[in-house]
mmCIF file of C-alpha atoms in Angstrom:
data_model
loop_
_atom_site.group_PDB
_atom_site.id
_atom_site.type_symbol
_atom_site.label_atom_id
_atom_site.label_comp_id
_atom_site.label_asym_id
_atom_site.label_seq_id
_atom_site.Cartn_x
_atom_site.Cartn_y
_atom_site.Cartn_z
ATOM 1 C CA UNK A 1 39.407 85.953 79.811
ATOM 2 C CA UNK A 2 37.101 83.304 80.216
ATOM 3 C CA UNK A 3 36.091 82.239 84.563
ATOM 4 C CA UNK A 4 33.212 79.554 84.906
ATOM 5 C CA UNK A 5 30.823 80.029 87.336
ATOM 6 C CA UNK A 6 31.494 81.890 90.892
ATOM 7 C CA UNK A 7 34.791 83.033 92.007
ATOM 8 C CA UNK A 8 36.031 81.424 95.747
ATOM 9 C CA UNK A 9 39.168 82.550 97.140
ATOM 10 C CA UNK A 10 40.807 82.414 100.456
ATOM 11 C CA UNK A 11 40.588 86.180 102.019
ATOM 12 C CA UNK A 12 44.463 86.716 102.211
ATOM 13 C CA UNK A 13 44.638 86.170 97.748
ATOM 14 C CA UNK A 14 41.917 89.468 97.902
ATOM 15 C CA UNK A 15 44.051 91.086 96.088
ATOM 16 C CA UNK A 16 45.360 88.174 93.836
ATOM 17 C CA UNK A 17 45.148 87.815 90.288
ATOM 18 C CA UNK A 18 42.866 84.692 89.965
ATOM 19 C CA UNK A 19 43.912 82.027 87.214
ATOM 20 C CA UNK A 20 41.338 79.322 86.969
ATOM 21 C CA UNK A 21 42.653 76.141 86.308
ATOM 22 C CA UNK A 22 40.487 73.866 87.350
ATOM 23 C CA UNK A 23 36.788 74.067 87.590
ATOM 24 C CA UNK A 24 34.548 72.949 90.625
ATOM 25 C CA UNK A 25 35.814 70.652 93.266
ATOM 26 C CA UNK A 26 36.846 66.406 92.523
ATOM 27 C CA UNK A 27 35.435 65.771 95.852
ATOM 28 C CA UNK A 28 32.440 68.187 96.140
ATOM 29 C CA UNK A 29 30.636 65.875 98.746
ATOM 30 C CA UNK A 30 31.187 67.755 101.893
ATOM 31 C CA UNK A 31 27.969 68.781 103.801
ATOM 32 C CA UNK A 32 28.451 71.954 104.883
ATOM 33 C CA UNK A 33 29.574 73.020 101.662
ATOM 34 C CA UNK A 34 27.342 74.505 98.562
ATOM 35 C CA UNK A 35 30.496 76.569 96.915
ATOM 36 C CA UNK A 36 30.833 74.177 93.837
ATOM 37 C CA UNK A 37 27.486 72.867 93.324
ATOM 38 C CA UNK A 38 26.497 74.746 90.228
ATOM 39 C CA UNK A 39 29.833 73.205 88.498
ATOM 40 C CA UNK A 40 30.786 70.210 86.939
ATOM 41 C CA UNK A 41 34.248 68.832 87.501
ATOM 42 C CA UNK A 42 36.825 69.257 84.993
ATOM 43 C CA UNK A 43 40.527 70.289 84.192
ATOM 44 C CA UNK A 44 40.769 73.376 81.497
ATOM 45 C CA UNK A 45 43.228 72.408 78.976
ATOM 46 C CA UNK A 46 46.908 73.951 79.022
ATOM 47 C CA UNK A 47 45.809 76.199 76.019
ATOM 48 C CA UNK A 48 42.903 77.415 77.721
ATOM 49 C CA UNK A 49 45.088 78.124 80.961
ATOM 50 C CA UNK A 50 47.458 79.873 79.101
ATOM 51 C CA UNK A 51 45.009 82.185 76.944
ATOM 52 C CA UNK A 52 43.684 83.708 80.216
ATOM 53 C CA UNK A 53 47.500 84.179 81.451
ATOM 54 C CA UNK A 54 48.655 86.019 78.521
ATOM 55 C CA UNK A 55 44.641 87.782 78.339
ATOM 56 C CA UNK A 56 45.804 88.675 82.119
ATOM 57 C CA UNK A 57 48.921 90.189 80.876
ATOM 58 C CA UNK A 58 47.631 92.082 78.293
ATOM 59 C CA UNK A 59 45.281 93.768 80.255
ATOM 60 C CA UNK A 60 46.418 93.865 83.873
ATOM 61 C CA UNK A 61 50.256 93.984 83.432
ATOM 62 C CA UNK A 62 52.542 93.073 86.561
ATOM 63 C CA UNK A 63 50.987 90.853 89.106
ATOM 64 C CA UNK A 64 52.741 90.322 92.356
ATOM 65 C CA UNK A 65 50.422 87.319 93.713
ATOM 66 C CA UNK A 66 48.516 84.612 91.579
ATOM 67 C CA UNK A 67 46.040 82.369 92.757
ATOM 68 C CA UNK A 68 44.944 79.313 91.136
ATOM 69 C CA UNK A 69 41.748 77.829 91.374
ATOM 70 C CA UNK A 70 39.305 76.064 91.595
ATOM 71 C CA UNK A 71 38.456 74.009 94.813
ATOM 72 C CA UNK A 72 41.391 71.397 94.507
ATOM 73 C CA UNK A 73 43.996 72.893 92.057
ATOM 74 C CA UNK A 74 46.479 70.743 92.890
ATOM 75 C CA UNK A 75 44.996 68.127 91.665
ATOM 76 C CA UNK A 76 46.009 68.834 88.526
ATOM 77 C CA UNK A 77 49.372 66.287 87.309
ATOM 78 C CA UNK A 78 52.728 67.935 88.803
ATOM 79 C CA UNK A 79 53.897 67.855 84.657
ATOM 80 C CA UNK A 80 50.927 70.286 83.948
ATOM 81 C CA UNK A 81 51.278 72.480 87.112
ATOM 82 C CA UNK A 82 55.237 72.900 86.201
ATOM 83 C CA UNK A 83 54.302 74.202 82.846
ATOM 84 C CA UNK A 84 51.478 76.258 84.182
ATOM 85 C CA UNK A 85 54.392 77.616 87.063
ATOM 86 C CA UNK A 86 56.867 78.331 83.842
ATOM 87 C CA UNK A 87 54.567 80.453 81.779
ATOM 88 C CA UNK A 88 53.755 82.419 84.904
ATOM 89 C CA UNK A 89 57.695 82.987 85.253
ATOM 90 C CA UNK A 90 57.590 84.009 81.635
ATOM 91 C CA UNK A 91 54.526 86.426 81.348
ATOM 92 C CA UNK A 92 54.903 88.023 85.177
ATOM 93 C CA UNK A 93 58.875 88.004 86.257
ATOM 94 C CA UNK A 94 57.492 90.254 89.647
ATOM 95 C CA UNK A 95 55.536 87.662 90.876
ATOM 96 C CA UNK A 96 56.347 87.415 94.490
ATOM 97 C CA UNK A 97 53.878 84.330 95.248
ATOM 98 C CA UNK A 98 51.368 81.615 93.601
ATOM 99 C CA UNK A 99 48.614 80.056 96.318
ATOM 100 C CA UNK A 100 47.001 77.019 95.528
ATOM 101 C CA UNK A 101 43.776 75.268 97.183
ATOM 102 C CA UNK A 102 44.978 71.558 97.928
ATOM 103 C CA UNK A 103 42.702 68.875 98.700
ATOM 104 C CA UNK A 104 44.795 66.404 101.351
ATOM 105 C CA UNK A 105 44.135 63.573 98.772
ATOM 106 C CA UNK A 106 45.801 65.796 96.148
ATOM 107 C CA UNK A 107 48.719 66.267 98.382
ATOM 108 C CA UNK A 108 49.289 62.628 99.698
ATOM 109 C CA UNK A 109 49.407 61.688 95.521
ATOM 110 C CA UNK A 110 52.272 64.030 94.692
ATOM 111 C CA UNK A 111 55.278 63.173 96.038
ATOM 112 C CA UNK A 112 57.735 65.059 97.926
ATOM 113 C CA UNK A 113 59.970 65.511 95.270
ATOM 114 C CA UNK A 114 56.834 66.881 93.184
ATOM 115 C CA UNK A 115 56.323 68.820 96.024
ATOM 116 C CA UNK A 116 59.688 70.616 96.085
ATOM 117 C CA UNK A 117 59.632 70.854 92.208
ATOM 118 C CA UNK A 118 56.793 73.321 92.525
ATOM 119 C CA UNK A 119 58.011 75.399 95.298
ATOM 120 C CA UNK A 120 61.084 75.710 93.123
ATOM 121 C CA UNK A 121 58.701 77.311 90.027
ATOM 122 C CA UNK A 122 57.180 79.543 92.520
ATOM 123 C CA UNK A 123 54.252 77.710 94.327
ATOM 124 C CA UNK A 124 54.688 79.786 97.533
ATOM 125 C CA UNK A 125 51.788 78.790 99.710
ATOM 126 C CA UNK A 126 49.136 75.926 99.608
ATOM 127 C CA UNK A 127 45.698 76.213 101.817
ATOM 128 C CA UNK A 128 44.120 73.074 103.052
ATOM 129 C CA UNK A 129 40.776 72.979 104.548
ATOM 130 C CA UNK A 130 41.115 70.894 107.736
ATOM 131 C CA UNK A 131 37.839 71.620 109.119
ATOM 132 C CA UNK A 132 38.340 69.362 112.134
ATOM 133 C CA UNK A 133 40.419 67.463 114.252
ATOM 134 C CA UNK A 134 37.721 65.072 114.860
ATOM 135 C CA UNK A 135 37.358 61.890 112.553
ATOM 136 C CA UNK A 136 33.954 61.299 114.043
ATOM 137 C CA UNK A 137 33.563 65.140 112.615
ATOM 138 C CA UNK A 138 35.403 64.670 109.329
ATOM 139 C CA UNK A 139 33.425 61.290 108.560
ATOM 140 C CA UNK A 140 30.058 62.827 109.560
ATOM 141 C CA UNK A 141 30.546 65.578 107.196
ATOM 142 C CA UNK A 142 31.939 63.719 104.638
ATOM 143 C CA UNK A 143 35.374 65.059 104.210
ATOM 144 C CA UNK A 144 36.358 61.876 102.443
ATOM 145 C CA UNK A 145 40.017 61.470 104.680
ATOM 146 C CA UNK A 146 40.410 60.661 107.991
ATOM 147 C CA UNK A 147 42.445 62.789 110.341
ATOM 148 C CA UNK A 148 45.993 60.739 110.326
ATOM 149 C CA UNK A 149 45.712 61.556 106.489
ATOM 150 C CA UNK A 150 45.397 65.257 107.044
ATOM 151 C CA UNK A 151 48.173 65.402 109.047
ATOM 152 C CA UNK A 152 50.287 63.307 106.448
ATOM 153 C CA UNK A 153 49.492 65.693 104.070
ATOM 154 C CA UNK A 154 49.851 68.800 105.877
ATOM 155 C CA UNK A 155 53.234 67.756 106.908
ATOM 156 C CA UNK A 156 54.103 66.816 103.437
ATOM 157 C CA UNK A 157 53.396 70.213 102.416
ATOM 158 C CA UNK A 158 55.536 71.432 105.058
ATOM 159 C CA UNK A 159 58.316 69.320 104.696
ATOM 160 C CA UNK A 160 58.441 70.601 100.937
ATOM 161 C CA UNK A 161 59.031 74.009 102.127
ATOM 162 C CA UNK A 162 56.092 75.398 100.860
ATOM 163 C CA UNK A 163 53.985 77.513 103.470
ATOM 164 C CA UNK A 164 50.629 75.973 104.522
ATOM 165 C CA UNK A 165 47.334 77.821 105.261
ATOM 166 C CA UNK A 166 45.073 75.313 107.265
ATOM 167 C CA UNK A 167 40.969 76.508 107.680
ATOM 168 C CA UNK A 168 38.733 74.840 110.333
ATOM 169 C CA UNK A 169 34.938 75.606 111.107
ATOM 170 C CA UNK A 170 33.822 76.447 115.032
ATOM 171 C CA UNK A 171 30.439 75.064 115.385
ATOM 172 C CA UNK A 172 31.097 72.184 113.072
ATOM 173 C CA UNK A 173 30.221 69.701 115.935
ATOM 174 C CA UNK A 174 27.505 70.600 116.822
ATOM 175 C CA UNK A 175 26.602 70.940 120.474
ATOM 176 C CA UNK A 176 26.930 67.374 120.888
ATOM 177 C CA UNK A 177 30.492 67.280 119.686
ATOM 178 C CA UNK A 178 32.026 71.130 120.608
ATOM 179 C CA UNK A 179 34.380 70.149 123.018
ATOM 180 C CA UNK A 180 35.867 67.002 120.955
ATOM 181 C CA UNK A 181 36.012 69.310 118.061
ATOM 182 C CA UNK A 182 37.910 71.884 119.945
ATOM 183 C CA UNK A 183 40.393 69.853 121.269
ATOM 184 C CA UNK A 184 40.715 67.591 118.420
ATOM 185 C CA UNK A 185 41.374 70.390 116.417
ATOM 186 C CA UNK A 186 43.976 71.808 118.226
ATOM 187 C CA UNK A 187 45.231 68.732 118.607
ATOM 188 C CA UNK A 188 45.985 67.938 114.422
ATOM 189 C CA UNK A 189 46.977 71.878 114.229
ATOM 190 C CA UNK A 190 49.807 70.819 116.850
ATOM 191 C CA UNK A 191 51.005 67.952 114.795
ATOM 192 C CA UNK A 192 50.735 69.352 111.454
ATOM 193 C CA UNK A 193 51.992 72.612 112.671
ATOM 194 C CA UNK A 194 51.416 74.704 110.108
ATOM 195 C CA UNK A 195 52.389 78.519 109.061
ATOM 196 C CA UNK A 196 48.623 80.043 108.936
ATOM 197 C CA UNK A 197 45.533 78.841 111.114
ATOM 198 C CA UNK A 198 42.319 80.274 109.933
ATOM 199 C CA UNK A 199 39.179 79.674 112.268
ATOM 200 C CA UNK A 200 35.977 80.359 110.372
ATOM 201 C CA UNK A 201 32.213 80.265 111.964
ATOM 202 C CA UNK A 202 29.971 77.948 110.554
ATOM 203 C CA UNK A 203 27.069 79.140 108.309
ATOM 204 C CA UNK A 204 24.706 77.140 107.147
ATOM 205 C CA UNK A 205 23.142 77.404 103.234
ATOM 206 C CA UNK A 206 19.686 76.031 102.330
ATOM 207 C CA UNK A 207 20.926 74.021 99.467
ATOM 208 C CA UNK A 208 23.489 71.429 101.841
ATOM 209 C CA UNK A 209 22.825 68.106 103.548
ATOM 210 C CA UNK A 210 24.118 69.746 106.677
ATOM 211 C CA UNK A 211 21.160 72.041 106.180
ATOM 212 C CA UNK A 212 18.404 68.948 106.353
ATOM 213 C CA UNK A 213 19.797 67.413 109.263
ATOM 214 C CA UNK A 214 19.378 70.731 111.122
ATOM 215 C CA UNK A 215 15.558 70.790 109.948
ATOM 216 C CA UNK A 216 15.163 67.407 111.121
ATOM 217 C CA UNK A 217 16.798 68.641 114.341
ATOM 218 C CA UNK A 218 19.817 65.738 113.923
ATOM 219 C CA UNK A 219 22.457 68.865 114.142
ATOM 220 C CA UNK A 220 22.492 71.721 116.795
ATOM 221 C CA UNK A 221 23.685 75.128 116.100
ATOM 222 C CA UNK A 222 25.691 76.876 118.631
ATOM 223 C CA UNK A 223 25.397 79.927 120.115
ATOM 224 C CA UNK A 224 27.636 82.964 119.747
ATOM 225 C CA UNK A 225 28.898 82.539 123.237
ATOM 226 C CA UNK A 226 29.316 78.660 123.224
ATOM 227 C CA UNK A 227 30.751 79.455 119.646
ATOM 228 C CA UNK A 228 33.638 81.461 122.369
ATOM 229 C CA UNK A 229 33.725 78.971 124.531
ATOM 230 C CA UNK A 230 34.595 76.125 121.831
ATOM 231 C CA UNK A 231 37.278 78.580 120.534
ATOM 232 C CA UNK A 232 38.764 78.993 123.558
ATOM 233 C CA UNK A 233 39.226 75.434 124.387
ATOM 234 C CA UNK A 234 40.638 75.151 120.888
ATOM 235 C CA UNK A 235 43.476 78.192 121.754
ATOM 236 C CA UNK A 236 43.766 76.909 125.185
ATOM 237 C CA UNK A 237 45.146 73.254 123.873
ATOM 238 C CA UNK A 238 47.217 74.824 120.905
ATOM 239 C CA UNK A 239 50.918 74.345 120.978
ATOM 240 C CA UNK A 240 52.460 74.941 118.021
ATOM 241 C CA UNK A 241 55.879 76.795 116.948
ATOM 242 C CA UNK A 242 54.948 79.507 115.396
ATOM 243 C CA UNK A 243 51.727 80.152 113.597
ATOM 244 C CA UNK A 244 49.777 83.114 112.399
ATOM 245 C CA UNK A 245 46.193 82.643 113.774
ATOM 246 C CA UNK A 246 43.449 84.696 112.387
ATOM 247 C CA UNK A 247 39.850 84.640 113.280
ATOM 248 C CA UNK A 248 38.375 87.514 111.482
ATOM 249 C CA UNK A 249 36.791 86.250 108.645
ATOM 250 C CA UNK A 250 33.348 87.749 107.480
ATOM 251 C CA UNK A 251 31.493 84.750 108.956
ATOM 252 C CA UNK A 252 32.722 85.481 112.606
ATOM 253 C CA UNK A 253 31.005 86.578 115.063
ATOM 254 C CA UNK A 254 34.194 88.468 116.914
ATOM 255 C CA UNK A 255 37.456 89.364 115.029
ATOM 256 C CA UNK A 256 40.457 87.346 117.126
ATOM 257 C CA UNK A 257 44.017 87.595 115.748
ATOM 258 C CA UNK A 258 47.778 86.996 116.922
ATOM 259 C CA UNK A 259 51.008 84.962 116.764
ATOM 260 C CA UNK A 260 50.742 81.837 118.545
ATOM 261 C CA UNK A 261 52.305 80.788 120.843
ATOM 262 C CA UNK A 262 53.310 84.078 121.891
ATOM 263 C CA UNK A 263 49.916 85.783 121.636
ATOM 264 C CA UNK A 264 47.722 83.006 123.090
ATOM 265 C CA UNK A 265 47.465 84.584 126.576
ATOM 266 C CA UNK A 266 46.070 87.595 124.745
ATOM 267 C CA UNK A 267 43.879 85.529 122.591
ATOM 268 C CA UNK A 268 42.083 83.784 125.490
ATOM 269 C CA UNK A 269 42.241 87.079 127.571
ATOM 270 C CA UNK A 270 39.932 88.667 124.141
ATOM 271 C CA UNK A 271 37.778 85.627 124.521
ATOM 272 C CA UNK A 272 36.991 86.167 128.195
ATOM 273 C CA UNK A 273 36.231 89.475 128.091
ATOM 274 C CA UNK A 274 33.609 88.684 124.965
ATOM 275 C CA UNK A 275 31.891 85.842 126.803
ATOM 276 C CA UNK A 276 31.545 88.209 129.802
ATOM 277 C CA UNK A 277 29.512 90.106 127.369
ATOM 278 C CA UNK A 278 32.180 93.112 127.178
ATOM 279 C CA UNK A 279 31.886 93.065 123.378
ATOM 280 C CA UNK A 280 29.109 92.709 121.001
ATOM 281 C CA UNK A 281 28.694 89.676 118.587
ATOM 282 C CA UNK A 282 28.275 90.353 114.801
ATOM 283 C CA UNK A 283 24.632 90.411 114.089
ATOM 284 C CA UNK A 284 23.674 87.277 111.715
ATOM 285 C CA UNK A 285 22.634 89.987 109.166
ATOM 286 C CA UNK A 286 25.875 90.941 109.019
ATOM 287 C CA UNK A 287 27.719 87.383 108.723
ATOM 288 C CA UNK A 288 28.701 86.108 104.932
ATOM 289 C CA UNK A 289 30.717 83.414 103.402
#
C-alpha cells in the first residue's frame, strides 16, 4: 500500500482502516490549517485505490470500519465513489461503516439522490469541518463558504440519511469576536441539527497565515479560562434534537462530553466548576492536534 504524506483522520476513526483516495485538500487555503501544505492535491485513480484495498485485505483480513481520506475525499466523482464502495463490499463484507471527510462545496455539488445512493452502498458518516458559524470569521479564516452554504451542506447530508459529524474550533474568533463566534456557532449547529458535534481548541502552527496574524498582533489568543467562557456561551445557546457532543480532543484544555440537550445542564455545571478553578487546565506542552 502506498500512502502519500502525513495521515490525518477524525479521532473516532482511530481503529479504522485508512484508505487514501485523494492526496491533500482541494481547497487548502484555510489560514489556521497546515495539514496538507506538503501535498499537491490530486485524486487517486481507481486502479491505485483498488490495489490498496486488495493489499489491506491480504494483510489485515476483515475490517469493521474504513475511513476514506484525505481532506475532502467527497470531491471524488459519485460514480467513482460508488465503485470504491462496491469494491469495499466485495473485499470487506463485514465492514459496518465507511466514513469520509466532506468539504461543504463538495457536498453541495452532489445531488440528494447521489448522496442517498452512496448511503445505500455503505457510506455511513460524513465529517464536516464547520469551524465557525460566523460569516465574519469564516471569511477571515478563508474557509471559502458562507454560514448559509454550510447549513445547506449539513442539511443535505442529514436529509440523505447519512450520519453527520461536525467540528468547530473554540478560540477561532480571537478576543475581539469570541462572543460572536460562540453564539453564531451555536446557531449554525441548531440549523443543521447534526448527529455529532466535536469542539476542538485552536492550536496555531508556525507555518500558517494565522500565526503571522498573531505575530503582527492582529489576532489575540484566548486564555484557557476565556476558552471555557466561550464554550459555556456556545452550549448555553445550543438547541438541537439529539446530538452527541464531545470536547475531549488532545487540543482541549478540559475534557467535556454528553448528549444534547439531555446533558446540557451537566456540561454547563462542569464548565462553571472549571471557571471557578476547581479543575486544572491541561498544560500547553500536553496539547496536540
